Coordinates of C-alpha atoms in Angstrom, one line a residue:
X1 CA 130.8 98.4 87.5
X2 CA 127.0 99.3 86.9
X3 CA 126.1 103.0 85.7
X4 CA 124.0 102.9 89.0
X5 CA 127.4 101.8 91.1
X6 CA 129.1 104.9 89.4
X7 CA 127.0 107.2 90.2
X8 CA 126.6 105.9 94.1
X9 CA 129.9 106.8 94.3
X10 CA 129.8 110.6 93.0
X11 CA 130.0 112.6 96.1
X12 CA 127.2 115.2 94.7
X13 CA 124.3 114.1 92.2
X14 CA 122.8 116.2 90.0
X15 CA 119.1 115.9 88.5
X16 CA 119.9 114.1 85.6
X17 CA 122.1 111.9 87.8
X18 CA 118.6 111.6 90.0
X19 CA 116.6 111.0 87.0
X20 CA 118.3 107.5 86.4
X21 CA 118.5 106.6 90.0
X22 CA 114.9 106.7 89.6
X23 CA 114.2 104.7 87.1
X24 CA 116.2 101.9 88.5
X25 CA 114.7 98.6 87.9
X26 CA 113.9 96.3 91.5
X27 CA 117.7 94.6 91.1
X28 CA 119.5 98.0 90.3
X29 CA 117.8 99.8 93.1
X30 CA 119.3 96.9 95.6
X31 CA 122.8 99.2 95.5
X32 CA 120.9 102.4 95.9
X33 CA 119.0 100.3 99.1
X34 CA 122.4 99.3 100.3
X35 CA 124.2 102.7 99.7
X36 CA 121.8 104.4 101.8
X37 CA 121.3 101.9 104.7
X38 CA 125.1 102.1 104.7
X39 CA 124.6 106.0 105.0
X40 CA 122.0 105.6 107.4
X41 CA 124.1 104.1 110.1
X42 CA 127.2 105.8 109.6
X43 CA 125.0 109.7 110.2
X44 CA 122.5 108.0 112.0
X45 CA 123.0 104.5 113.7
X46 CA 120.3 102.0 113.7
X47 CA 117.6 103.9 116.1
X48 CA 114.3 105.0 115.4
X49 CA 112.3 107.5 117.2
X50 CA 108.6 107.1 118.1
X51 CA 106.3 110.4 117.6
X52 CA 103.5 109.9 118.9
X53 CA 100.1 111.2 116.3
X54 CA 97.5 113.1 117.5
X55 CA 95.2 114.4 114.7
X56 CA 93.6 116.9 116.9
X57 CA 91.1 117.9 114.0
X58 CA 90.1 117.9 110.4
X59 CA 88.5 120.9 110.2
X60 CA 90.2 122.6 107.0
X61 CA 90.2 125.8 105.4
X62 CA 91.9 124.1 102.2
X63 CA 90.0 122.5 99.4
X64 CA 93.2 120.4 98.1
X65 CA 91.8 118.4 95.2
X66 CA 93.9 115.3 96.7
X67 CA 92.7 115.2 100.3
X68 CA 89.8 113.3 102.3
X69 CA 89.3 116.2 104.8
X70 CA 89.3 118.8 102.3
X71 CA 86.6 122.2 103.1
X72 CA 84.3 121.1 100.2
X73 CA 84.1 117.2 101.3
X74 CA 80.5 117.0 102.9
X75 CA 80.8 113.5 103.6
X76 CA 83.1 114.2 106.4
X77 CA 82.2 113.9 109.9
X78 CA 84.6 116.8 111.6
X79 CA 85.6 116.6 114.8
X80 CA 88.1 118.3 117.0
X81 CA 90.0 116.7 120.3
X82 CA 89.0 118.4 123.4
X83 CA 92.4 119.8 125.0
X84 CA 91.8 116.6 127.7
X85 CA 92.0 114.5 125.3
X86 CA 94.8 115.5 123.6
X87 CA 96.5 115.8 127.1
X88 CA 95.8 112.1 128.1
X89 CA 97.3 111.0 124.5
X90 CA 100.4 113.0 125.8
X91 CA 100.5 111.5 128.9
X92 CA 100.2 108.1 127.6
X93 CA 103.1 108.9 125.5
X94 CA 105.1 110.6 128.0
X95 CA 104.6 107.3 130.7
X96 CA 105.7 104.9 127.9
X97 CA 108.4 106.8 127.1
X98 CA 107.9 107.5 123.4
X99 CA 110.2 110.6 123.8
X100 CA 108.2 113.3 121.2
X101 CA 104.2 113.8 119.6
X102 CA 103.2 115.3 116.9
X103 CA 100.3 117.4 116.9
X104 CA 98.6 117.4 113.8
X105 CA 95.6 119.3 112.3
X106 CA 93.6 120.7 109.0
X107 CA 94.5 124.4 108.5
X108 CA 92.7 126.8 110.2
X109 CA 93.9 130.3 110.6
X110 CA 92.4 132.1 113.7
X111 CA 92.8 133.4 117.0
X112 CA 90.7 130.7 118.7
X113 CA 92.8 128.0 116.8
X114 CA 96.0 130.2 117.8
X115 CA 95.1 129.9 121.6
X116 CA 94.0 126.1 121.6
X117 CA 97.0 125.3 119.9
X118 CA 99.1 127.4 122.4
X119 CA 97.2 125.8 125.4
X120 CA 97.9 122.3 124.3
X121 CA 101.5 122.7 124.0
X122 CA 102.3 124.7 127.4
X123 CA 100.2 122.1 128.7
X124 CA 101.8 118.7 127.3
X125 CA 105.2 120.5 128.5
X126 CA 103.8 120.7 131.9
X127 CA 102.6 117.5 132.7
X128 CA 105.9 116.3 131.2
X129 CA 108.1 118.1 133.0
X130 CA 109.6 119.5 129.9
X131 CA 110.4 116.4 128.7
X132 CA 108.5 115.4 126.2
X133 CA 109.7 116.9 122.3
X134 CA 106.7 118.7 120.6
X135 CA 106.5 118.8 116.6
X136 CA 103.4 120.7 115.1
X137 CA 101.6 120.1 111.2
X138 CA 99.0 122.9 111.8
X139 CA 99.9 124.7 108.1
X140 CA 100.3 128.2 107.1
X141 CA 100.1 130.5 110.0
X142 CA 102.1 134.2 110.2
X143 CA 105.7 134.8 111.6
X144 CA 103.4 135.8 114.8
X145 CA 101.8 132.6 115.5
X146 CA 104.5 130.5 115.0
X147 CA 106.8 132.2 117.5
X148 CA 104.0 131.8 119.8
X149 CA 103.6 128.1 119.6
X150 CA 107.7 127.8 119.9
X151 CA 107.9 130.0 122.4
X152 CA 105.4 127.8 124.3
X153 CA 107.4 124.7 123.5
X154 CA 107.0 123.5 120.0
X155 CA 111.1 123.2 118.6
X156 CA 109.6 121.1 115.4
X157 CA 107.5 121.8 112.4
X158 CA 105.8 119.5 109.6
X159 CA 104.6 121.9 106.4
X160 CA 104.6 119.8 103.1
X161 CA 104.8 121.3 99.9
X162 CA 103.5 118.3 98.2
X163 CA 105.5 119.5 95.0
X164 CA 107.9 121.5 94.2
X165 CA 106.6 122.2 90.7
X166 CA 104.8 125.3 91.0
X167 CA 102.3 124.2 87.5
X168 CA 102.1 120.7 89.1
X169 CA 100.9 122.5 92.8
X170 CA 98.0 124.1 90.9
X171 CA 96.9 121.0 89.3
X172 CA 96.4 119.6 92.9
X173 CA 95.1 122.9 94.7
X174 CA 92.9 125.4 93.6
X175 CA 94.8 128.5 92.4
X176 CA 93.2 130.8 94.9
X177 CA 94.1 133.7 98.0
X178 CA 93.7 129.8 99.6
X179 CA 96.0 128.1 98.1
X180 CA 98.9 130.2 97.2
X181 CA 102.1 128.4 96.1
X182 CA 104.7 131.2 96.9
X183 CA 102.7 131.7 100.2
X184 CA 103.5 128.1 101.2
X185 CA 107.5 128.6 100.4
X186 CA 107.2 131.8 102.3
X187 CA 105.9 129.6 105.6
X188 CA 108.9 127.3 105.1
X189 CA 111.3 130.3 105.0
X190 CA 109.6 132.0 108.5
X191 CA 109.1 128.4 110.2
X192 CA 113.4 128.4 109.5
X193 CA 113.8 131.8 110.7
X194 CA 111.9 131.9 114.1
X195 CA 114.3 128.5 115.1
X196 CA 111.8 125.1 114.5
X197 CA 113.8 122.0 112.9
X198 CA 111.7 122.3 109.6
X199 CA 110.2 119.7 107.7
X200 CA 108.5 119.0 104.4
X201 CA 107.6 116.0 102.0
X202 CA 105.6 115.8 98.7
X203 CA 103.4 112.8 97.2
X204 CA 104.7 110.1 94.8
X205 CA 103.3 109.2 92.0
X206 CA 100.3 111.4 91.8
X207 CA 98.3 112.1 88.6
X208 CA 100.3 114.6 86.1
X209 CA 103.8 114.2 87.9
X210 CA 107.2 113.0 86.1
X211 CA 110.7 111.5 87.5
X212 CA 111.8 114.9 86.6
X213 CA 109.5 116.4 89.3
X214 CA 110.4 114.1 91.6
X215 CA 114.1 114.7 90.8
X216 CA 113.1 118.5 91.5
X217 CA 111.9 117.7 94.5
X218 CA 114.6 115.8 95.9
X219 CA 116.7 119.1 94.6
X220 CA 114.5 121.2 97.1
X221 CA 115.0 119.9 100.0
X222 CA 118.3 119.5 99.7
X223 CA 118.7 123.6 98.7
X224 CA 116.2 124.3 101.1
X225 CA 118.3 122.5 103.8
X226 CA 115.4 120.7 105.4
X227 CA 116.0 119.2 109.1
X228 CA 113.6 116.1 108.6
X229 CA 111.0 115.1 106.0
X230 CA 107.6 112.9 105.9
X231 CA 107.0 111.7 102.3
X232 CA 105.1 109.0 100.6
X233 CA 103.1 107.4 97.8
X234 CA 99.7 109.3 96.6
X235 CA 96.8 106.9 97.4
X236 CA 93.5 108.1 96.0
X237 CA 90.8 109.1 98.0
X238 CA 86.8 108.7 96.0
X239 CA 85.6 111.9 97.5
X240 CA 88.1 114.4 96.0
X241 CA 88.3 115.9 92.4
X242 CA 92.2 114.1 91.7
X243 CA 89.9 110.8 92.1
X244 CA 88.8 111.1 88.3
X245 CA 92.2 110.6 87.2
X246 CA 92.8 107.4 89.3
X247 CA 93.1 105.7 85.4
X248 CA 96.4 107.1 84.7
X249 CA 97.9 106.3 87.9
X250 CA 101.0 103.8 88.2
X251 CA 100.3 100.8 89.9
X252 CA 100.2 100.7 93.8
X253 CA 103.2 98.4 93.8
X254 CA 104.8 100.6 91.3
X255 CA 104.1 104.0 93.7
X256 CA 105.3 102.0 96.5
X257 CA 108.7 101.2 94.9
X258 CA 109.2 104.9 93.7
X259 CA 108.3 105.8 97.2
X260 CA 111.2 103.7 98.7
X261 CA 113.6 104.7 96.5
X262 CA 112.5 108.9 97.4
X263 CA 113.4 107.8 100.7
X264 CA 116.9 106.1 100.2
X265 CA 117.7 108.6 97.4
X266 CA 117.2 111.2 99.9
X267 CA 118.7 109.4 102.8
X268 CA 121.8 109.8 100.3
X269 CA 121.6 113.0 99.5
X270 CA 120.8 114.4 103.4
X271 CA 122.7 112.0 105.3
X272 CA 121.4 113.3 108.6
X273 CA 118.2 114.4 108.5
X274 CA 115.3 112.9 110.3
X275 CA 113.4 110.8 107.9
X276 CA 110.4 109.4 108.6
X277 CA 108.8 106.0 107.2
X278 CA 105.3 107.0 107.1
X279 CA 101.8 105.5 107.5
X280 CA 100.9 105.9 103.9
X281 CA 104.0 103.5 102.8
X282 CA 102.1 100.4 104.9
X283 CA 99.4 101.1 103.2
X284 CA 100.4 99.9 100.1
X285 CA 103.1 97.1 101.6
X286 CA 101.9 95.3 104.8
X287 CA 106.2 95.6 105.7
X288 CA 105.9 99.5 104.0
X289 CA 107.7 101.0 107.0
X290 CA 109.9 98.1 108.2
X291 CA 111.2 98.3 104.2
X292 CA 111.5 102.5 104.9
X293 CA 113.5 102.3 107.7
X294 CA 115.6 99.4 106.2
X295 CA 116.0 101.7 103.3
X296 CA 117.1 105.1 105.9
X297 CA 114.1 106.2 107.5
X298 CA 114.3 106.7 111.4
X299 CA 111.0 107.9 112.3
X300 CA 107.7 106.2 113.3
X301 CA 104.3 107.8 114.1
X302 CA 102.4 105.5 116.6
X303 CA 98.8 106.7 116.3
X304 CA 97.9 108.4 119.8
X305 CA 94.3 110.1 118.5
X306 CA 91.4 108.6 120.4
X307 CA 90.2 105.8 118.8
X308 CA 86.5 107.3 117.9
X309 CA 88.3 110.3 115.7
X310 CA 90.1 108.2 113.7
X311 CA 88.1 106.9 110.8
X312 CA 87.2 110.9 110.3
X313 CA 90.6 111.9 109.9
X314 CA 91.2 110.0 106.5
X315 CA 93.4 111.9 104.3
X316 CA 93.3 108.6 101.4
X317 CA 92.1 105.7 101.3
X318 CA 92.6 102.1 103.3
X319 CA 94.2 104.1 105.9
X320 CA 95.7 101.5 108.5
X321 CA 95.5 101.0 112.2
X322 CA 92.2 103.4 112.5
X323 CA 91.0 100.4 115.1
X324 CA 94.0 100.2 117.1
X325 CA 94.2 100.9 120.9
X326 CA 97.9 103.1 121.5
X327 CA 99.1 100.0 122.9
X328 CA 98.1 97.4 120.0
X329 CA 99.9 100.6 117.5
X330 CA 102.9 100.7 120.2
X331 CA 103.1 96.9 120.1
X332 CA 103.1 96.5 116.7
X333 CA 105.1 99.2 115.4
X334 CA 108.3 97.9 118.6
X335 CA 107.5 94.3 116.4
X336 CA 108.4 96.3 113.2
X337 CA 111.1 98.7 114.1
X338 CA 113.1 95.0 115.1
X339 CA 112.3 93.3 112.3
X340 CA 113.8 96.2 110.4
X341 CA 117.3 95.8 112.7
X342 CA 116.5 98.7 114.6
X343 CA 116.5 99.9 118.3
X344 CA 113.6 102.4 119.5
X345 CA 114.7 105.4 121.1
X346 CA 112.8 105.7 123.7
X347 CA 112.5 108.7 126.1
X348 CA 114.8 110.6 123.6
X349 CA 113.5 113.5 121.3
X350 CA 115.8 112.1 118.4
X351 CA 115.9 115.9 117.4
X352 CA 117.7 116.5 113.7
X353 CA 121.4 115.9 113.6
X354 CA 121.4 117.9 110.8
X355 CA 119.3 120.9 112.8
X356 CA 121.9 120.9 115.6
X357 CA 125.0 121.1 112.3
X358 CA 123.0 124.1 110.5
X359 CA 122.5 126.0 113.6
X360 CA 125.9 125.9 115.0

């Protein structure tokens, strides 16, 4: 038996244990693959959910050094959704019974953004009957705001920390009243307290960042007790200050593998969160999210944002499907999602097993 084999069978890993999951080699990391699949549909079963995306704007208050729509960009055409639009992208999810959306935004803090926000999710409700599940990514907002938008209908909530390392978070945001690490925790802790399923994720393999980071930040989530989680490889973007250090960067192949084993690693440790293979893993593998969901993701983002917004909300780099009509993205992803072994959920909210166990 392998030192990898022993430790898949210690029924609570440690960092260092983490560590030299990590920095398995392509044929040790085909027991951690298997361990977690296994995992996968014994918590979960072999359905993923569809959420349908709608970047409703990238305006940003931020100036993260890693991001495309970041304030200082000026190459950046912003834009925001009109509240029609946004609706008719709900209602083409709702008729094709894609069960949830995800409404997703740059961070703005305001009462104007408070009320659109408000409006779009009492509305979506409405014209679904109630039926359709509602997650927001709209960042850091006060205890107020977020009990507003749940109390209009949002029950899920995407905030990524990026990193959990709090030296490693100022090497990627400016250390600012903008960007405040402990601020960022604090959302987390109120997001959990007014009663969303909470989410995170961080970037893998970015500029500066160690397998003991990413050991950390498997370590958070699971202390933080996360419901779900949205986490992939750092792809560079050329107008952001992170760019000039695109020479000591792992290979894309290499960020890609680390990025799968994240996933599996933490499909091992949370056996029944909701785990999503996201858009950035594609990027860098043509089968990036069939591999993910192999591996114990169970979430897919079909792309719902009208197609003319799309190349303007371009977090990194070679971003795919920016072209793609919802029903090429719905097509494609149902292709995927089989060739994986899965089933789609559809018309369910595939809401956090583990969200329903913590709140018991």
């Amino acid at each position: 038996m392998t030192e990898i084999d022993k430790l898949l069978e210690k029924e609570y890993l440690d960092k260092n244990d983490l560590i030299t999951l990590l920095n398995a080699n392509k044929t040790e990391a085909e027991a951690i693959f298997k361990k977690s699949s296994e995992i996968k549909q014994q918590y979960i079963g072999n359905t993923t959910y569809f959420r349908g995306l709608i970047e409703y704007s990238n305006i940003c208050e931020k100036n993260c050094y890693y991001c495309g729509i970041r304030k200082g960009n000026k190459n950046v055409q912003r834009y925001k959704v009109t509240k029609e639009e946004v609706l008719e992208a709900a209602k083409f999810a709702y008729d094709n019974k894609y069960g949830s959306v995800v409404l997703q935004s740059g961070e703005i803090s305001s009462p104007a953004f408070t009320k659109s926000i408000a409006e779009m999710v009492e509305g979506m409700k409405e014209l679904s009957n109630n039926e359709l599940g509602i997650t927001l990514s709209c960042g850091e907002q006060t205890e107020e705001v977020y009990k507003l938008w749940h109390e209009k209908g949002a029950t899920r909530y995407l905030l990524r920390i990026e990193t959990s390392n709090r030296e490693l978070y100022y090497k990627l945001h400016p250390n600012d009243a903008e960007h405040n690490y402990e601020e960022r925790l604090n959302c987390l802790k109120l997001l959990k307290k007014v009663g969303y399923q909470v989410g995170t994720g961080v970037m893998i393999g970015l500029p500066f960042q160690t397998i003991e980071d990413l050991a950390d930040d498997l370590l958070f989530m699971r202390e933080f007790d996360i419901d779900m989680c949205g986490m992939g490889p750092y792809i560079e973007h050329h107008d952001t200050p992170l760019y000039e250090h695109r020479g000591i960067l792992m290979s894309k192949d290499e960020r890609f593998f680390l990025s799968l084993k994240m996933v599996a690693l933490l499909r091992i440790l949370m056996k029944d969160i909701n785990l999503a293979a996201t858009t950035a893993m594609q990027t860098l593998d043509k089968l990036g999210r069939e591999k993910a969901i192999k591996v114990g993701a169970n979430i897919v983002m079909p792309n719902l944002t009208p197609v003319k917004y799309r190349d303007e909300y371009l977090l990194y780099e070679d971003k795919p499907c920016t072209t793609e009509s919802p029903e090429e993205c719905r097509g494609c992803l149902e292709v995927r999602i089989k060739l994986a072994g899965d089933d789609i959920g559809y018309g369910e909210w595939g809401d956090s097993k583990h969200f329903a166990k913590r709140t018991e």
